[in-house]
Structures are given as C-alpha cells and as structure tokens.
Tab-separated table of N, CA and C in Angstrom:
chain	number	residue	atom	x	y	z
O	1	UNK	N	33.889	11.791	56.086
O	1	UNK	CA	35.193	11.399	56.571
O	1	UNK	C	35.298	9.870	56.684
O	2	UNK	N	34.199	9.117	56.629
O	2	UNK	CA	34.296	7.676	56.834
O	2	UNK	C	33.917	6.791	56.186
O	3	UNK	N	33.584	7.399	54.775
O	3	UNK	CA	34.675	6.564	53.481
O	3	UNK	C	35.039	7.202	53.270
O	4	UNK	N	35.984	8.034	53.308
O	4	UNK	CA	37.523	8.624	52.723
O	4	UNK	C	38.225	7.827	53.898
O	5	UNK	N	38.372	7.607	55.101
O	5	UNK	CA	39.188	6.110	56.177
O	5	UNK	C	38.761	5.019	55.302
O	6	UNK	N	37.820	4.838	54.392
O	6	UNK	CA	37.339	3.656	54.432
O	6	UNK	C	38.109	3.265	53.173
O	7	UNK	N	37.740	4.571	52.021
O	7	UNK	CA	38.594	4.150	50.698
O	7	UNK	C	40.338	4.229	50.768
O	8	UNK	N	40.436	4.716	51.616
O	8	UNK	CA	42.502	5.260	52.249
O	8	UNK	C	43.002	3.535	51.950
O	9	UNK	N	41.901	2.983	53.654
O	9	UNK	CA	42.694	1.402	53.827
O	9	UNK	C	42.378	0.597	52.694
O	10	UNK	N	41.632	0.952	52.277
O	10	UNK	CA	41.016	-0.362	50.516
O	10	UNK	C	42.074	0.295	49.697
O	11	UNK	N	42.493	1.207	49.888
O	11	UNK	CA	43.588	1.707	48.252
O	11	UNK	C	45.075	1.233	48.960
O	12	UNK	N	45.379	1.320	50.384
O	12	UNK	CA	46.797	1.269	50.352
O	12	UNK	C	46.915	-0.069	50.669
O	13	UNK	N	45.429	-0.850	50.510
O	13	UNK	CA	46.126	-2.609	50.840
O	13	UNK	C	46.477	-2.801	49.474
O	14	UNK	N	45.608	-2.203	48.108
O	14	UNK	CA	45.918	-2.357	47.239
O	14	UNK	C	47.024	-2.291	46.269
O	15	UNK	N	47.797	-1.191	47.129
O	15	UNK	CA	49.235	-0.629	46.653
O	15	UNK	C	49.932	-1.488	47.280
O	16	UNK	N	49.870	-2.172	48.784
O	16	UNK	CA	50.725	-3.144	49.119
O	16	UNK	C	50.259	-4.202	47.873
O	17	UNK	N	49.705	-4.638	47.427
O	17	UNK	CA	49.483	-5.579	46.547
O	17	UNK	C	50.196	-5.640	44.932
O	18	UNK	N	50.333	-4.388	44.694
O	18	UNK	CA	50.749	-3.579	43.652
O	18	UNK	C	52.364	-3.446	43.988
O	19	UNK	N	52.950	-3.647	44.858
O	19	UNK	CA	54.321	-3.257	45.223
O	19	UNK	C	54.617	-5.044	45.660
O	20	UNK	N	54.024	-6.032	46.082
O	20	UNK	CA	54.204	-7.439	46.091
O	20	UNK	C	54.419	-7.754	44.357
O	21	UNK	N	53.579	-7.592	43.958
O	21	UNK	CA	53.459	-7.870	41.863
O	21	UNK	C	54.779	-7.732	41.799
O	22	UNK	N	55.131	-6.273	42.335
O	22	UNK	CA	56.916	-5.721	41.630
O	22	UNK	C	57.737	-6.883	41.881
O	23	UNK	N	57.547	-6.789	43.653
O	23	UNK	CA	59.160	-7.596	44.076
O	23	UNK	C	58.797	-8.913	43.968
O	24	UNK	N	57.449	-9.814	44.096
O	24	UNK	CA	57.696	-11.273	43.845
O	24	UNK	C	57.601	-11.635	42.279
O	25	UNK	N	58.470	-12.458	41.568
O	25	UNK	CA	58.530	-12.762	40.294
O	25	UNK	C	57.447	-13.384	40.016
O	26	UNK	N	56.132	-13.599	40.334
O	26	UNK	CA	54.844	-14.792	39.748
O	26	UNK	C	54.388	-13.682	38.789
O	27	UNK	N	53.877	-14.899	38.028
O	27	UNK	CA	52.533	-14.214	36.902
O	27	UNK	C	51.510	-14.354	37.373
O	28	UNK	N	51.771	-12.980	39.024
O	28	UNK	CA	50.215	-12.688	39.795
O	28	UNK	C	49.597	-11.401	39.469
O	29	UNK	N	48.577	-10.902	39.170
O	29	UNK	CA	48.329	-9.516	39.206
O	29	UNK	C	48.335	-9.295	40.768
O	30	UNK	N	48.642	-7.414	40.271
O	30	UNK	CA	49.077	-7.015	41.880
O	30	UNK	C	47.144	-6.810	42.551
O	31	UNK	N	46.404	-7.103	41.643
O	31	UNK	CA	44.998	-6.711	42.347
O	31	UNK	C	44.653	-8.555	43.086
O	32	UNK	N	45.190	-9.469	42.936
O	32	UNK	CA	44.901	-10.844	43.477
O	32	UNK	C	45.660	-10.428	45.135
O	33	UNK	N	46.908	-10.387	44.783
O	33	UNK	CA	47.575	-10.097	45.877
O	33	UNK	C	47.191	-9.040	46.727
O	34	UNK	N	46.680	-7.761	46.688
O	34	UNK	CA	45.750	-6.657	47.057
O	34	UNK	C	44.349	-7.874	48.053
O	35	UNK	N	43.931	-8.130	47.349
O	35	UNK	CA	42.304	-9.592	47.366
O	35	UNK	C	42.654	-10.385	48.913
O	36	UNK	N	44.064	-10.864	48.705
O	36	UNK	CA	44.485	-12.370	49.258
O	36	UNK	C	44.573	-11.259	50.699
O	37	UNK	N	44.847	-9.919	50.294
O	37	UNK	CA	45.806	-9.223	51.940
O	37	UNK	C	44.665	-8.796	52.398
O	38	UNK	N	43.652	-8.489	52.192
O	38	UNK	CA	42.527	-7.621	52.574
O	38	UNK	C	41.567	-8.882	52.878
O	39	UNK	N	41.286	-10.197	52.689
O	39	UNK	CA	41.314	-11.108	53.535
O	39	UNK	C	41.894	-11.758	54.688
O	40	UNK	N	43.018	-11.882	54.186
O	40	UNK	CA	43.515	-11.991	55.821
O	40	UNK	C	43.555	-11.211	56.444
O	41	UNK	N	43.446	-9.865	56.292
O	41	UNK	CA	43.450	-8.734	57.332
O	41	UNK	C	42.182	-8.831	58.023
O	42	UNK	N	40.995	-9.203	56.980
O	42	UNK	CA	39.881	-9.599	57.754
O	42	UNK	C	39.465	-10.503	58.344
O	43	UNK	N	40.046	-11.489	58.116
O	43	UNK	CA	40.237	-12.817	58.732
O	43	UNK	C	40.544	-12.892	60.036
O	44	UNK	N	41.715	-12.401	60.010
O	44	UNK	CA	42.687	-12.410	61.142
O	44	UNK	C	42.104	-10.880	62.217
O	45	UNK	N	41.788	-10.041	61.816
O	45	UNK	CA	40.716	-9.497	62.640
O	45	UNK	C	41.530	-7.979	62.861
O	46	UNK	N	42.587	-7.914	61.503
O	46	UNK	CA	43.397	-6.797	61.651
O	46	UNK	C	42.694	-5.625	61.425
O	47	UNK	N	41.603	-5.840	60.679
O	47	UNK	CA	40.933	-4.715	59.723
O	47	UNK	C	39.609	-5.613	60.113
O	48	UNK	N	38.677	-4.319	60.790
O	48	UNK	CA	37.024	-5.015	61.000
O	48	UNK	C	36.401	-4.681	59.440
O	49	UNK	N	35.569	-5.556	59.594
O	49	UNK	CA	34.226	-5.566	58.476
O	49	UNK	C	33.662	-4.325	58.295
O	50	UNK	N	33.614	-3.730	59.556
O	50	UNK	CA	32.704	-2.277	59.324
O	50	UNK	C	33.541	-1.029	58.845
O	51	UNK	N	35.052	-1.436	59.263
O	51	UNK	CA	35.782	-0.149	58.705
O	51	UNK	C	35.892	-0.434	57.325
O	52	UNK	N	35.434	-0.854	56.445
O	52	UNK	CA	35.630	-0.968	55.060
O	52	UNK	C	34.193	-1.548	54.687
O	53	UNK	N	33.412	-1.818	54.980
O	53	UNK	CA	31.976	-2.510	54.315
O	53	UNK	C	31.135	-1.482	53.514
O	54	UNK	N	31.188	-0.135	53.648
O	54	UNK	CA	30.151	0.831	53.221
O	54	UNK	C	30.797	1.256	51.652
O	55	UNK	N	32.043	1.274	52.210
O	55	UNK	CA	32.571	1.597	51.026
O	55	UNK	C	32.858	0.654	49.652
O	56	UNK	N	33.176	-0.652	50.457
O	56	UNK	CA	33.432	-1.893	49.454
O	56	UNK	C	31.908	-2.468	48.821
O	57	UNK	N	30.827	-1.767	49.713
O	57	UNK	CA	29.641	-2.290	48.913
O	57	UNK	C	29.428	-1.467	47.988
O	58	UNK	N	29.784	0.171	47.741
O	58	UNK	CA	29.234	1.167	46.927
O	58	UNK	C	30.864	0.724	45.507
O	59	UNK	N	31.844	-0.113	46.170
O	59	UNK	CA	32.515	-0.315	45.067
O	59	UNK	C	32.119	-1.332	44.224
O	60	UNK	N	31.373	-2.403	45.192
O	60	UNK	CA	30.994	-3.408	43.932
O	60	UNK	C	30.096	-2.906	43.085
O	61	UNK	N	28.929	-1.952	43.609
O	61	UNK	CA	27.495	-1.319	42.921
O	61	UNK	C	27.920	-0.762	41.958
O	62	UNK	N	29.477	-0.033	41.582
O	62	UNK	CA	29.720	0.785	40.403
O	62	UNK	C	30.582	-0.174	39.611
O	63	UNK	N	30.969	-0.961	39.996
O	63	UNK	CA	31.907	-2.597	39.107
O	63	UNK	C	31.892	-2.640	37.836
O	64	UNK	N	30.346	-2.789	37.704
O	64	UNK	CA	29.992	-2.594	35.781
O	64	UNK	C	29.940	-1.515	35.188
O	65	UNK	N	30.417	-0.162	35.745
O	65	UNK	CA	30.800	0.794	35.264
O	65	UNK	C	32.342	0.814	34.508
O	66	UNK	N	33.221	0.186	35.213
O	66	UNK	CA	34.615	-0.079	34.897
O	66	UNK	C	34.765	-1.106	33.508
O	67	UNK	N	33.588	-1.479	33.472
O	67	UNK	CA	33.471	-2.578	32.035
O	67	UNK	C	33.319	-1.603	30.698
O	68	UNK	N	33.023	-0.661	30.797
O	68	UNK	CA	32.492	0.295	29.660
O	68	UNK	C	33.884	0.654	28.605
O	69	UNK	N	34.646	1.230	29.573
O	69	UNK	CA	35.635	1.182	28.334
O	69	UNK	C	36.480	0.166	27.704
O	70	UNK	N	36.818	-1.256	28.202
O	70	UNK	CA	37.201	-2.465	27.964
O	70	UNK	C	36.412	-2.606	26.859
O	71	UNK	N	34.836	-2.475	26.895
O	71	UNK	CA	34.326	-2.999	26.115
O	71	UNK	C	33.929	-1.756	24.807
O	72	UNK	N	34.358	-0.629	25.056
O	72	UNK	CA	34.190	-0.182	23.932
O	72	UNK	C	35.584	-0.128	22.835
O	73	UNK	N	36.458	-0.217	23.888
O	73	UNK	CA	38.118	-0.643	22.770
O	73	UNK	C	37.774	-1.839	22.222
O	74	UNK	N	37.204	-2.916	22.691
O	74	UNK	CA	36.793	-4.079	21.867
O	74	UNK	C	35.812	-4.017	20.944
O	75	UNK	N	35.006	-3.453	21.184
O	75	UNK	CA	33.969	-2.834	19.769
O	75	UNK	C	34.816	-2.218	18.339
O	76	UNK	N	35.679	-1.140	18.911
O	76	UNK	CA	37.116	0.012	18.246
O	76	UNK	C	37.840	-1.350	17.748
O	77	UNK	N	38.323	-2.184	18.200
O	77	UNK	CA	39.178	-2.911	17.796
O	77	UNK	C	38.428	-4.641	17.109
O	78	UNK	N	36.809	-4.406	16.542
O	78	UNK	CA	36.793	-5.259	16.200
O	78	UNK	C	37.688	-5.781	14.736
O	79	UNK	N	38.158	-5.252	13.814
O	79	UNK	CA	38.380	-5.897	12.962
O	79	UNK	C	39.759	-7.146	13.535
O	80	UNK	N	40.687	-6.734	14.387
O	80	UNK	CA	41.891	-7.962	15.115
O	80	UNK	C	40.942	-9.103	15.826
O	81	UNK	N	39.593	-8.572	16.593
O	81	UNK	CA	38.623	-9.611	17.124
O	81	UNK	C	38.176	-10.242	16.625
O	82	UNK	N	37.523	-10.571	14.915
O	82	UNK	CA	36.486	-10.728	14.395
O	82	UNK	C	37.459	-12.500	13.718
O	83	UNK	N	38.907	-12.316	13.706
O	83	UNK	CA	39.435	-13.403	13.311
O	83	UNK	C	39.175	-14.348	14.782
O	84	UNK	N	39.290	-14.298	15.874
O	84	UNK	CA	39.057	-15.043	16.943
O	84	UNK	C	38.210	-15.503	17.665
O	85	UNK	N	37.318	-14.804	17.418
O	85	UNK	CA	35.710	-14.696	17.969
O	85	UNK	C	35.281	-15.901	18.320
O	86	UNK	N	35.172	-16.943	17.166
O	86	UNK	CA	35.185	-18.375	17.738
O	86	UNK	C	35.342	-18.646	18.807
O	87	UNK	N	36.823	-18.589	18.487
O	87	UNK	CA	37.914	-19.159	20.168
O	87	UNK	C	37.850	-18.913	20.867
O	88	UNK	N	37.960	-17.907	21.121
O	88	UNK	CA	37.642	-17.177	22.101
O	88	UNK	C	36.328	-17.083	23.013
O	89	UNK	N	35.155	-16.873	21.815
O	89	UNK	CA	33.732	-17.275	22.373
O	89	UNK	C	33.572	-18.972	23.269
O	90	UNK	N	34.467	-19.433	22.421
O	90	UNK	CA	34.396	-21.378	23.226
O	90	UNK	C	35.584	-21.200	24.131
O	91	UNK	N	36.342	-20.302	24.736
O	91	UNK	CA	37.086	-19.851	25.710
O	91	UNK	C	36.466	-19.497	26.770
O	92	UNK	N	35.862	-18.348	26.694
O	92	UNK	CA	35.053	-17.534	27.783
O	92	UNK	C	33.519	-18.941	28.230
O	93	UNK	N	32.769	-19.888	27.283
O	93	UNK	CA	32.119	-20.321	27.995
O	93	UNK	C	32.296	-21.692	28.241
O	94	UNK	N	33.594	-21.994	28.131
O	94	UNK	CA	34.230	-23.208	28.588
O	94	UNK	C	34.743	-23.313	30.254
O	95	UNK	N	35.365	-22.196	30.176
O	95	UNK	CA	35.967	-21.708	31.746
O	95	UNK	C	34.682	-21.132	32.582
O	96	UNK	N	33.681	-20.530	31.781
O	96	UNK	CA	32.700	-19.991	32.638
O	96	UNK	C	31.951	-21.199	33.686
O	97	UNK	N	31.240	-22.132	32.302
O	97	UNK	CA	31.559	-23.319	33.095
O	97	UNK	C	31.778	-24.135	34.062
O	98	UNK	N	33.243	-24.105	33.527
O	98	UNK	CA	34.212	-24.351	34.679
O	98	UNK	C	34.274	-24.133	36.005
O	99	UNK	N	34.465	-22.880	36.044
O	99	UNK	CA	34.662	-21.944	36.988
O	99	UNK	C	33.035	-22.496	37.559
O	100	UNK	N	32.109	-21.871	37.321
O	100	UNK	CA	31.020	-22.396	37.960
O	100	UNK	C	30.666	-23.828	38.544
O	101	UNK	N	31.350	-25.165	37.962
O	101	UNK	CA	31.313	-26.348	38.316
O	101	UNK	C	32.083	-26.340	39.679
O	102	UNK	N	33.726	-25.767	39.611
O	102	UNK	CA	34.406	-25.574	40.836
O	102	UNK	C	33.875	-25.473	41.553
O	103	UNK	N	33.084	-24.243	41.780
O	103	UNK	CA	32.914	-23.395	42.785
O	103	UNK	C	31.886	-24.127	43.719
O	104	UNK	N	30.606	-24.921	42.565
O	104	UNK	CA	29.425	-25.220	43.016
O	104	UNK	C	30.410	-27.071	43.777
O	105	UNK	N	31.497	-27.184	43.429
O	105	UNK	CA	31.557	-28.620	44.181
O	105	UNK	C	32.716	-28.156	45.263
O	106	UNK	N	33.445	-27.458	45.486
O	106	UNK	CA	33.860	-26.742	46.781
O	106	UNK	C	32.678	-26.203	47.518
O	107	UNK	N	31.694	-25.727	47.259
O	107	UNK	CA	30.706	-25.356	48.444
O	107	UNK	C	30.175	-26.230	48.749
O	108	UNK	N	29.516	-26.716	48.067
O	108	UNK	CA	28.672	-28.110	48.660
O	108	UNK	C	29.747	-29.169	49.435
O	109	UNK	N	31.104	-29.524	49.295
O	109	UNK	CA	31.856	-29.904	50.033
O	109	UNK	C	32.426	-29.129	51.603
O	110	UNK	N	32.404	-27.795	51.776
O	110	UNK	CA	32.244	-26.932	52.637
O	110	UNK	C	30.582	-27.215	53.636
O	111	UNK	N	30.097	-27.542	52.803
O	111	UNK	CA	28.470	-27.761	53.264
O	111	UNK	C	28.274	-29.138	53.756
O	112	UNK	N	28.662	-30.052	53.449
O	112	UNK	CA	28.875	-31.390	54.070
O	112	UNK	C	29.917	-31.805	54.902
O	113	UNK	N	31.057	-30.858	55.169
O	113	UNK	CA	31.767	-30.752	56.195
O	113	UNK	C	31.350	-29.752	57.547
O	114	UNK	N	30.846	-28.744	56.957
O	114	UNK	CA	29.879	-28.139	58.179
O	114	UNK	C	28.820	-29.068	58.888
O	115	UNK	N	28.277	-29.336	57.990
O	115	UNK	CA	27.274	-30.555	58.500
O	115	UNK	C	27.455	-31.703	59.556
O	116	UNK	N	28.806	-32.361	58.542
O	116	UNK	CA	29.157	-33.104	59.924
O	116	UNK	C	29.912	-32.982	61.526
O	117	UNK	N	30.028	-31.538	61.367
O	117	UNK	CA	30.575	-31.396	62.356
O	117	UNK	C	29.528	-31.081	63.244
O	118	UNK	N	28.358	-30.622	62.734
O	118	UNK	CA	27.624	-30.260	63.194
O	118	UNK	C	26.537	-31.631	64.114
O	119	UNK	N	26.917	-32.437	63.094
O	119	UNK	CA	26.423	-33.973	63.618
O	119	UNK	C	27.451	-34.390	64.513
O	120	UNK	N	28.926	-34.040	64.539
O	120	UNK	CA	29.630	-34.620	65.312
O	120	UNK	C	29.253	-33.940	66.847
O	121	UNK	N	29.091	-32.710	66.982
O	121	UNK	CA	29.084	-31.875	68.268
O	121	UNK	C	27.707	-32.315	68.538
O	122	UNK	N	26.966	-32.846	67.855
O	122	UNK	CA	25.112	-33.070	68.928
O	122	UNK	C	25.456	-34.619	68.988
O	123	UNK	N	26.722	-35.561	68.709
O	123	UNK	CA	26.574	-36.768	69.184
O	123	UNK	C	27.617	-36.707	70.727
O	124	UNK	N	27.914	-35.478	71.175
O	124	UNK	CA	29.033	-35.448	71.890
O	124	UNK	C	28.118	-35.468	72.851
C-alpha cells in the first residue's frame, strides 16, 4: 500500500505537469514542469522525502529500461539516421560537455558560497 501512496502522488504531480504543458504556451515539456512541482513541494515541505523516496529510488533503478525502445526505433530507423550521424554525433558530445562544464562551475560556486558563509558565522 505504500508505494501505490507513493506512485499515486509521483503520477498526479506529473499530470499536474502534463495539464500546465496544455494551458501555458512555452516550448516546456509537461515532464520539466511535473520536475520543477515535485521540488517545490519538497522544498517547501508540502510533500516529505519519505512519502515518495522508496518509490522514486526503484524509479530511477529501472530508468535505463525506458531507453530500450527509443533505441531500438533508432536502430529500425537507421537508414533517415545514417545521413546525420555526424551532426548529430558532434551534437550530443558538444552539449554533453557542456552540460557537464555548467554543472561542474555552478557547484563549485555553490561550494565557495557555502564556505564562506561558513567562514562568515565562525568570525561572528
């Protein structure tokens, strides 16, 4: 009974997320917006960690299961792929990259602002 409470609130933040996509006009997927609400719900302390943690960990553990058929229509559909492959290949590890440079200079900036606060409160 407690992941079926657990998967209920993870699916209907998701449908609120899925019903935001409809009515706001952005080019957001409704699963970002689903992401953004199920943070602040946890954030804000609407929704605890534990009523959803058992279940959201056994969802990430099956994650690369959901890759299987993406990637077998792309196998099915190599001959439209095989003209792009290039680009695409210098797409995916350009942003990968990317994405990894971001991330690694927002934390370490998170990490030197923790820090100093941390220096600020032992000079108090």
């Amino acid at each position: 009974m407690k992941y079926l409470k657990q998967l209920l609130i993870i699916t209907f933040i998701a449908m609120i997320g899925e019903t935001l996509n409809y009515f706001i006009p952005l080019p957001v997927p409704g699963s970002i917006y689903g992401l953004v609400l199920i943070f602040l719900a946890l954030n804000f302390k609407i929704i605890r960690l534990d009523q959803v943690s058992t279940t959201g960990k056994y969802l990430l553990e099956i994650m690369p299961i959901m890759f299987v058929p993406p990637a077998a229509k792309l196998v099915s559909s190599w001959d439209m792929v095989k003209g792009v492959l290039l680009q695409g290949t210098f797409i995916t590890c350009f942003t990968t990259v990317a994405g990894m440079v971001v991330v690694g200079m927002v934390t370490q900036a998170v990490i030197r602002r923790d820090k100093r606060k941390e220096a600020e409160k032992c000079t108090k």
